[in-house]
CSV table of C-alpha atoms and ligand atoms in Angstrom, one decimal:
chain,number,residue,atom,x,y,z
A,1,MET,CA,-23.1,70.5,14.4
A,2,LYS,CA,-20.7,69.0,11.9
A,3,LEU,CA,-20.4,65.3,12.6
A,4,LYS,CA,-16.9,63.9,13.1
A,5,SER,CA,-15.9,61.4,10.5
A,6,LEU,CA,-17.2,58.0,11.5
A,7,ASN,CA,-15.3,54.8,11.3
A,8,LEU,CA,-17.9,52.3,10.1
A,9,THR,CA,-17.8,48.5,9.6
A,10,PHE,CA,-20.2,47.1,6.9
A,11,VAL,CA,-21.1,43.4,6.9
A,12,SER,CA,-22.4,42.2,3.6
A,13,THR,CA,-25.1,39.6,2.8
A,14,PRO,CA,-24.0,35.9,3.0
A,15,ILE,CA,-25.8,35.2,-0.3
A,16,GLY,CA,-23.0,35.2,-2.8
A,17,HIS,CA,-20.1,37.6,-3.2
A,18,ILE,CA,-20.5,41.3,-4.1
A,19,GLY,CA,-20.3,41.5,-7.9
A,20,SER,CA,-22.0,38.2,-8.4
A,21,GLY,CA,-25.6,39.6,-8.7
A,22,ARG,CA,-26.8,36.9,-6.3
A,23,GLY,CA,-27.2,39.4,-3.5
A,24,GLY,CA,-30.0,41.1,-5.4
A,25,GLY,CA,-30.6,44.7,-4.6
A,26,VAL,CA,-28.4,44.6,-1.5
A,27,GLU,CA,-25.2,44.8,-3.6
A,28,LEU,CA,-26.4,48.0,-5.2
A,29,THR,CA,-27.5,49.5,-1.9
A,30,LEU,CA,-24.2,48.6,-0.3
A,31,ILE,CA,-22.1,50.1,-3.1
A,32,SER,CA,-24.2,53.3,-3.2
A,33,LEU,CA,-23.9,53.7,0.5
A,34,ILE,CA,-20.1,53.2,0.5
A,35,ARG,CA,-19.8,55.9,-2.2
A,36,GLY,CA,-22.1,58.3,-0.5
A,37,LEU,CA,-20.6,57.9,3.0
A,38,ILE,CA,-17.0,58.2,1.7
A,39,SER,CA,-18.0,61.4,0.0
A,40,LEU,CA,-19.3,62.6,3.4
A,41,GLY,CA,-15.8,61.9,4.8
A,42,HIS,CA,-16.4,58.7,6.7
A,43,LYS,CA,-14.1,55.6,6.7
A,44,ILE,CA,-15.5,52.2,5.8
A,45,THR,CA,-14.2,48.7,6.4
A,46,LEU,CA,-16.2,46.0,4.5
A,47,ILE,CA,-16.5,42.4,5.6
A,48,ALA,CA,-17.8,40.3,2.8
A,49,PRO,CA,-17.7,36.7,1.3
A,50,GLU,CA,-14.5,35.9,-0.6
A,51,LYS,CA,-14.2,37.1,-4.3
A,52,SER,CA,-16.3,40.2,-3.4
A,53,PHE,CA,-15.1,43.3,-5.2
A,54,LEU,CA,-16.1,46.9,-5.4
A,55,PRO,CA,-16.0,49.5,-8.2
A,56,SER,CA,-12.6,51.3,-8.6
A,57,ASP,CA,-13.9,54.5,-7.0
A,58,CYS,CA,-14.3,52.6,-3.7
A,59,SER,CA,-10.6,51.8,-3.5
A,60,SER,CA,-10.2,53.5,-0.1
A,61,VAL,CA,-12.4,50.7,1.4
A,62,GLU,CA,-10.6,47.8,3.1
A,63,ILE,CA,-12.4,44.6,2.1
A,64,ARG,CA,-12.0,41.7,4.5
A,65,HIS,CA,-12.7,38.5,2.5
A,66,ILE,CA,-14.3,35.7,4.4
A,67,GLU,CA,-14.4,32.1,3.2
A,68,GLY,CA,-17.3,29.8,3.7
A,69,CYS,CA,-20.5,28.6,2.0
A,70,ASP,CA,-23.6,30.7,1.4
A,71,GLN,CA,-26.5,30.9,3.8
A,72,SER,CA,-29.5,29.5,2.0
A,73,SER,CA,-31.7,32.3,0.6
A,74,TRP,CA,-34.9,33.1,2.5
A,75,GLN,CA,-36.6,33.4,-0.8
A,76,HIS,CA,-36.3,29.7,-1.4
A,77,GLN,CA,-37.7,28.6,2.0
A,78,ILE,CA,-41.2,28.2,3.4
A,79,HIS,CA,-42.4,30.9,5.8
A,80,LYS,CA,-42.1,28.6,8.8
A,81,ALA,CA,-38.6,27.4,7.9
A,82,PRO,CA,-36.2,27.1,10.9
A,83,ILE,CA,-32.8,28.7,11.0
A,84,GLU,CA,-30.1,26.7,9.2
A,85,ILE,CA,-26.4,27.3,9.6
A,86,PRO,CA,-24.6,25.1,7.0
A,87,MET,CA,-21.3,23.4,7.7
A,88,ASN,CA,-18.4,25.9,7.1
A,89,GLY,CA,-21.0,28.6,6.7
A,90,VAL,CA,-19.8,32.1,5.8
A,91,LEU,CA,-22.4,33.8,8.0
A,92,PRO,CA,-20.9,32.9,11.4
A,93,ARG,CA,-17.4,33.7,10.1
A,94,LEU,CA,-18.5,37.1,8.8
A,95,TRP,CA,-19.7,38.0,12.3
A,96,GLU,CA,-16.8,36.5,14.1
A,97,ASP,CA,-14.7,39.0,12.1
A,98,ALA,CA,-17.2,41.8,12.5
A,99,LEU,CA,-17.3,41.6,16.3
A,100,GLU,CA,-13.5,41.7,16.4
A,101,ILE,CA,-13.1,44.6,13.9
A,102,GLY,CA,-16.2,46.4,15.2
A,103,LYS,CA,-14.4,47.0,18.5
A,104,ASN,CA,-12.5,49.8,16.8
A,105,SER,CA,-15.4,51.3,14.8
A,106,ASP,CA,-18.1,53.8,15.7
A,107,ALA,CA,-20.8,51.5,14.3
A,108,ILE,CA,-21.4,48.2,12.5
A,109,LEU,CA,-24.0,48.2,9.7
A,110,ASN,CA,-25.5,44.8,8.9
A,111,PHE,CA,-26.8,44.3,5.3
A,112,GLY,CA,-27.7,40.6,5.7
A,113,TYR,CA,-31.3,39.5,6.3
A,114,ASP,CA,-30.3,36.8,8.7
A,115,TRP,CA,-31.1,35.6,12.2
A,116,LEU,CA,-27.6,35.3,13.7
A,117,PRO,CA,-26.4,38.9,13.5
A,118,ILE,CA,-29.7,40.3,14.6
A,119,TRP,CA,-30.2,37.9,17.5
A,120,VAL,CA,-26.6,38.2,18.8
A,121,SER,CA,-26.6,42.1,18.6
A,122,GLN,CA,-29.0,42.3,21.6
A,123,PHE,CA,-26.3,40.9,23.9
A,124,ILE,CA,-23.3,42.9,22.5
A,125,ASP,CA,-22.5,46.3,23.8
A,126,MET,CA,-21.6,47.6,20.3
A,127,ARG,CA,-23.6,49.8,18.0
A,128,ILE,CA,-24.9,47.3,15.5
A,129,PHE,CA,-27.5,48.6,13.1
A,130,HIS,CA,-29.6,46.5,10.8
A,131,LEU,CA,-30.7,47.7,7.4
A,132,ILE,CA,-33.7,45.4,6.8
A,133,SER,CA,-33.7,44.4,3.1
A,134,MET,CA,-36.9,42.4,2.8
A,135,GLY,CA,-40.5,42.3,3.9
A,136,ASP,CA,-42.0,39.3,5.7
A,137,VAL,CA,-40.5,36.2,4.1
A,138,SER,CA,-39.9,34.3,7.3
A,139,GLU,CA,-41.9,33.8,10.5
A,140,ILE,CA,-38.8,33.5,12.7
A,141,MET,CA,-37.2,36.6,11.2
A,142,LYS,CA,-40.3,38.6,11.5
A,143,THR,CA,-40.7,37.7,15.1
A,144,LEU,CA,-37.1,38.4,15.9
A,145,ILE,CA,-37.2,41.9,14.2
A,146,GLN,CA,-40.4,42.8,15.9
A,147,ASP,CA,-39.2,41.7,19.3
A,148,LEU,CA,-35.8,43.5,19.1
A,149,SER,CA,-37.1,46.6,17.5
A,150,GLU,CA,-39.5,46.9,20.5
A,151,SER,CA,-36.6,47.1,22.9
A,152,ASP,CA,-34.3,49.1,20.6
A,153,PRO,CA,-36.2,50.6,17.6
A,154,ASN,CA,-33.4,52.9,16.5
A,155,LYS,CA,-31.2,49.9,15.6
A,156,PHE,CA,-33.5,49.0,12.7
A,157,ALA,CA,-34.1,50.8,9.4
A,158,PHE,CA,-36.3,49.9,6.4
A,159,HIS,CA,-36.3,51.0,2.8
A,160,THR,CA,-40.0,51.9,2.5
A,161,TYR,CA,-43.1,52.2,4.8
A,162,ARG,CA,-44.8,49.5,2.8
A,163,GLN,CA,-42.0,47.1,3.6
A,164,ALA,CA,-42.0,48.2,7.3
A,165,ALA,CA,-45.7,47.6,7.4
A,166,ASP,CA,-45.1,43.9,7.2
A,167,TYR,CA,-43.6,44.0,10.7
A,168,ASP,CA,-45.8,44.7,13.7
A,169,LEU,CA,-43.7,47.6,15.0
A,170,LYS,CA,-44.6,49.5,18.1
A,171,THR,CA,-43.0,52.8,17.0
A,172,LYS,CA,-42.8,54.7,13.7
A,173,PRO,CA,-40.3,52.9,11.5
A,174,ILE,CA,-37.0,54.5,10.4
A,175,VAL,CA,-37.4,54.6,6.6
A,176,VAL,CA,-34.2,55.4,4.6
A,177,GLY,CA,-35.2,54.7,1.0
A,178,ASN,CA,-32.3,53.7,-1.2
A,179,GLY,CA,-29.6,55.5,-3.2
A,180,PHE,CA,-27.9,55.4,-6.6
A,181,GLU,CA,-25.1,57.0,-8.4
A,182,LEU,CA,-26.7,59.7,-10.6
A,183,ASN,CA,-23.9,59.7,-13.1
A,184,ASP,CA,-24.2,55.9,-13.6
A,185,TYR,CA,-27.5,56.5,-15.4
A,186,LYS,CA,-27.9,58.5,-18.6
A,187,PHE,CA,-31.3,60.1,-19.4
A,188,GLN,CA,-32.7,58.9,-22.8
A,189,PRO,CA,-35.6,61.0,-24.2
A,190,ASN,CA,-36.9,58.5,-26.9
A,191,GLY,CA,-40.2,57.0,-25.8
A,192,ASN,CA,-40.9,54.7,-28.8
A,193,GLY,CA,-38.8,51.7,-27.7
A,194,PRO,CA,-39.7,48.2,-26.6
A,195,LEU,CA,-41.1,47.0,-23.3
A,196,GLY,CA,-38.6,46.0,-20.6
A,197,TRP,CA,-38.5,43.9,-17.4
A,198,VAL,CA,-35.6,43.8,-14.9
A,199,GLY,CA,-35.0,41.6,-11.9
A,200,ARG,CA,-33.7,38.4,-10.5
A,201,VAL,CA,-35.5,35.7,-12.6
A,202,SER,CA,-37.4,34.1,-9.8
A,203,PRO,CA,-41.1,33.4,-9.0
A,204,GLU,CA,-41.5,36.2,-6.5
A,205,LYS,CA,-40.7,38.7,-9.3
A,206,GLY,CA,-43.7,37.7,-11.5
A,207,LEU,CA,-42.0,37.7,-14.9
A,208,GLU,CA,-44.8,35.6,-16.4
A,209,ASP,CA,-47.3,38.5,-16.1
A,210,ALA,CA,-45.0,40.9,-18.0
A,211,VAL,CA,-44.5,38.3,-20.7
A,212,ALA,CA,-48.3,38.0,-20.9
A,213,VAL,CA,-48.6,41.8,-21.5
A,214,ALA,CA,-46.0,41.7,-24.3
A,215,ASN,CA,-47.6,38.7,-25.8
A,216,SER,CA,-51.1,40.3,-25.9
A,217,LEU,CA,-49.5,43.3,-27.7
A,218,GLY,CA,-47.7,41.1,-30.1
A,219,GLU,CA,-44.3,42.5,-28.9
A,220,LYS,CA,-41.0,41.2,-27.7
A,221,LEU,CA,-40.2,41.7,-24.0
A,222,PHE,CA,-36.6,42.5,-23.2
A,223,VAL,CA,-35.5,40.9,-19.9
A,224,TRP,CA,-32.4,41.8,-17.8
A,225,GLY,CA,-31.4,40.1,-14.6
A,226,PHE,CA,-29.7,37.3,-12.8
A,227,MET,CA,-31.1,33.9,-14.0
A,228,GLU,CA,-31.8,32.6,-10.5
A,229,ASP,CA,-34.4,29.9,-11.3
A,230,VAL,CA,-33.9,28.3,-14.7
A,231,ASP,CA,-36.8,25.9,-14.4
A,232,TYR,CA,-39.1,28.9,-13.7
A,233,ALA,CA,-37.8,30.7,-16.8
A,234,SER,CA,-38.1,27.6,-19.0
A,235,LYS,CA,-41.7,27.1,-17.9
A,236,ILE,CA,-42.5,30.7,-18.9
A,237,GLN,CA,-40.8,30.4,-22.2
A,238,ALA,CA,-42.7,27.1,-22.9
A,239,SER,CA,-46.0,28.8,-22.2
A,240,PHE,CA,-45.6,31.6,-24.8
A,241,PRO,CA,-44.8,31.6,-28.5
A,242,GLU,CA,-41.2,31.4,-29.5
A,243,GLY,CA,-39.3,34.6,-29.4
A,244,ILE,CA,-41.6,36.7,-27.1
A,245,ILE,CA,-38.8,37.0,-24.5
A,246,GLU,CA,-35.3,38.3,-25.2
A,247,PHE,CA,-33.1,37.4,-22.2
A,248,ARG,CA,-30.3,40.0,-22.0
A,249,GLY,CA,-28.6,38.5,-18.9
A,250,PHE,CA,-27.3,40.1,-15.7
A,251,LEU,CA,-25.5,43.2,-17.0
A,252,PRO,CA,-23.2,45.5,-15.0
A,253,THR,CA,-25.0,48.8,-14.3
A,254,ASP,CA,-23.4,50.8,-17.2
A,255,ASP,CA,-24.5,48.3,-19.9
A,256,LEU,CA,-27.9,47.7,-18.2
A,257,GLN,CA,-28.8,51.4,-18.2
A,258,LYS,CA,-27.7,51.9,-21.9
A,259,GLU,CA,-30.2,49.2,-23.0
A,260,LEU,CA,-32.9,49.8,-20.4
A,261,GLY,CA,-33.0,53.5,-21.3
A,262,LEU,CA,-34.2,52.6,-24.8
A,263,CYS,CA,-37.5,51.1,-23.4
A,264,ARG,CA,-40.7,53.0,-23.7
A,265,ALA,CA,-41.8,51.5,-20.3
A,266,LEU,CA,-40.6,49.1,-17.7
A,267,ILE,CA,-43.2,46.6,-16.5
A,268,ASN,CA,-42.8,45.7,-12.8
A,269,THR,CA,-44.8,42.7,-11.5
A,270,PRO,CA,-43.8,41.9,-7.9
A,271,LYS,CA,-45.5,38.9,-6.4
A,272,TRP,CA,-44.1,39.6,-2.9
A,273,ASN,CA,-43.9,42.7,-0.8
A,274,GLU,CA,-40.8,44.1,-2.6
A,275,ALA,CA,-39.0,46.0,0.0
A,276,TYR,CA,-37.9,48.9,-2.3
A,277,GLY,CA,-37.7,48.2,-6.0
A,278,ASN,CA,-34.2,49.1,-7.3
A,279,VAL,CA,-35.1,48.3,-10.9
A,280,VAL,CA,-38.0,50.7,-10.8
A,281,VAL,CA,-35.7,53.5,-9.8
A,282,GLU,CA,-33.0,52.5,-12.3
A,283,ALA,CA,-35.6,52.7,-15.1
A,284,MET,CA,-36.8,56.2,-14.0
A,285,ALA,CA,-33.1,57.3,-13.8
A,286,CYS,CA,-32.9,56.7,-17.6
A,287,GLY,CA,-36.2,58.4,-18.2
A,288,VAL,CA,-38.2,55.2,-18.5
A,289,PRO,CA,-41.7,55.3,-16.8
A,290,VAL,CA,-42.8,52.3,-14.9
A,291,VAL,CA,-46.1,50.4,-15.1
A,292,ALA,CA,-46.3,48.3,-11.9
A,293,TYR,CA,-48.6,46.4,-9.6
A,294,ASN,CA,-49.6,48.5,-6.6
A,295,ARG,CA,-47.7,46.3,-4.2
A,296,GLY,CA,-44.7,46.8,-2.0
A,297,GLY,CA,-42.0,49.4,-2.5
A,298,PRO,CA,-42.8,50.1,-6.2
A,299,GLY,CA,-46.4,51.0,-5.1
A,300,GLU,CA,-44.9,53.7,-2.8
A,301,LEU,CA,-42.2,55.0,-5.2
A,302,ILE,CA,-44.4,55.4,-8.3
A,303,LYS,CA,-46.4,58.6,-8.3
A,304,PRO,CA,-49.2,57.7,-10.8
A,305,GLY,CA,-49.2,60.0,-13.9
A,306,TYR,CA,-45.8,61.5,-12.9
A,307,ASN,CA,-43.2,58.8,-13.0
A,308,GLY,CA,-45.3,55.8,-13.8
A,309,LEU,CA,-48.7,54.1,-13.4
A,310,LEU,CA,-50.0,51.7,-10.8
A,311,VAL,CA,-52.5,48.9,-11.4
A,312,PRO,CA,-54.2,46.5,-8.9
A,313,PRO,CA,-51.9,43.6,-8.0
A,314,ASP,CA,-51.9,40.6,-10.4
A,315,ASP,CA,-54.3,42.4,-12.8
A,316,VAL,CA,-52.7,41.6,-16.2
A,317,SER,CA,-55.4,43.3,-18.3
A,318,ALA,CA,-55.0,46.5,-16.3
A,319,LEU,CA,-51.2,46.3,-17.0
A,320,ILE,CA,-52.0,46.1,-20.7
A,321,THR,CA,-54.3,49.1,-20.5
A,322,ALA,CA,-51.7,51.1,-18.5
A,323,VAL,CA,-48.9,50.3,-21.1
A,324,SER,CA,-51.0,52.0,-23.7
A,325,GLU,CA,-51.4,55.1,-21.5
A,326,VAL,CA,-47.7,55.4,-20.4
A,327,LYS,CA,-46.8,57.6,-23.4
A,328,ALA,CA,-48.6,60.5,-21.6
A,329,ILE,CA,-45.9,60.5,-18.9
A,330,LYS,CA,-43.0,63.0,-19.4
A,331,ARG,CA,-39.7,61.0,-19.4
A,332,LYS,CA,-37.9,64.0,-17.9
A,333,ASP,CA,-40.2,63.9,-14.9
A,334,CYS,CA,-39.0,60.3,-14.2
A,335,ARG,CA,-35.4,61.5,-14.2
A,336,THR,CA,-36.3,64.5,-12.0
A,337,TRP,CA,-38.0,62.3,-9.4
A,338,PHE,CA,-34.9,60.1,-9.4
A,339,GLU,CA,-32.5,63.0,-8.8
A,340,ASN,CA,-34.6,64.5,-6.0
A,341,THR,CA,-35.3,61.2,-4.1
A,342,ALA,CA,-32.9,58.4,-4.8
A,343,SER,CA,-29.4,59.8,-5.2
A,344,LYS,CA,-26.5,58.2,-3.2
A,345,GLU,CA,-26.0,61.6,-1.5
A,346,VAL,CA,-29.5,61.8,-0.2
A,347,PHE,CA,-29.4,58.2,0.9
A,348,ALA,CA,-26.0,58.5,2.6
A,349,LYS,CA,-27.3,61.6,4.5
A,350,ARG,CA,-30.3,59.6,5.8
A,351,ILE,CA,-28.1,56.8,6.9
A,352,GLU,CA,-25.6,59.2,8.5
A,353,ASP,CA,-28.5,60.9,10.4
A,354,TRP,CA,-29.9,57.5,11.5
A,355,ILE,CA,-26.5,56.3,12.9
A,356,SER,CA,-25.3,59.6,14.3
A,357,GLN,CA,-28.5,60.4,16.1
A,358,TYR,CA,-28.2,57.1,17.9
A,359,ILE,CA,-24.6,57.7,18.8
A,360,CYS,CA,-25.3,61.2,20.0
A,361,THR,CA,-28.3,60.2,22.2
A,362,LYS,CA,-26.4,57.2,23.6
A,363,ASN,CA,-23.4,59.4,24.4
A,364,LEU,CA,-25.8,61.8,26.2
A,365,LYS,CA,-27.2,58.9,28.3
A,366,THR,CA,-23.8,57.4,29.2
B,1,HBI,N1,-31.4,35.3,2.3
B,1,HBI,N2,-30.5,34.2,4.2
B,1,HBI,C1,-30.6,35.3,3.4
B,1,HBI,N3,-29.9,36.4,3.7
B,1,HBI,C2,-29.9,37.6,3.0
B,1,HBI,O1,-29.2,38.5,3.3
B,1,HBI,C3,-30.7,37.6,1.8
B,1,HBI,C4,-31.4,36.4,1.5
B,1,HBI,N4,-32.2,36.4,0.4
B,1,HBI,C5,-32.3,37.5,-0.6
B,1,HBI,C6,-31.4,38.6,-0.2
B,1,HBI,N5,-30.7,38.7,1.0
B,1,HBI,C7,-31.4,39.9,-1.1
B,1,HBI,O2,-31.4,39.4,-2.4
B,1,HBI,C8,-32.7,40.7,-0.8
B,1,HBI,O3,-32.5,41.2,0.5
B,1,HBI,C9,-32.8,41.8,-1.8
């Protein structure tokens, strides 16, 4: 049955505007989904913090810019932190607008990992879906997601099974993976380049371990990503010889993939239960195999010997050994895995199935 075109409202993360890089992987997910769902014929309205912008091929999307100050990031709070809503916070305003606009849409999709929208959705007779972007970083969020998914499991989707395993779910989780624009990434066959690392420069990403690998091999490590924690970065630089790290900054996707594609391997060192691992997939998209800790999403996405290698979490010497073995992996296989598993088309279809199944079953019941 061909699904009618849906009129969808997307509500972005309250952590920085889209295009700033501060929203981490959520920005990439949101833009891929917009592109994928537009190409499936759906209409999207985006509600996002002021200054947010989208790529030119998303010009059919109405962006509703909302003023206000960021929600503090869960990554910088202790596990038992209470919910804080800052004065003039953007989060309540995003949802004030969403509950108004959402009245005329078939569904609202929430990209923020925040208590307010998830909590309020249980009382609202609208189709509000939550794409959960992180593993267990907060006790109060974990409890809320577990409780509400017990009563309405189809409202929640996760990127990987490993991420979903952080939550004590009573039913099999809805896992939707992630999606990328195939044409944004160019396959590069040369496997003799440097070692690379990509990610927000922040303690949960474990950059220090990747630097230790490069240092033990007497090589430079190329680092791309948003410099979120300058003290953390300076401490790493101070604990290794001068020049071991070359920070390349947070680059737009086109520039990133050009440089990343030159690497012989990406080293991925998550210290937390990374929900998915966008950077792992972006590397594979360019033909770069990934050597990673067997932790979180990367541990699920990497097929050892095919698109990368997995080592026990936090085992730096095993990383060093794996880096010497990575040349056995065919770079073309990394690209093939990417095309078959993580294209924006495949991802958008999974999201369309998730939302439309709910809409169809609910209509049957009403
Ligand atoms: N913190 N409060 C809050 N809300 C978010 O949506 C959020 C966050 N921290 C990190 C983050 N989102 C994203 O960078 C990750 O979900 C990828």
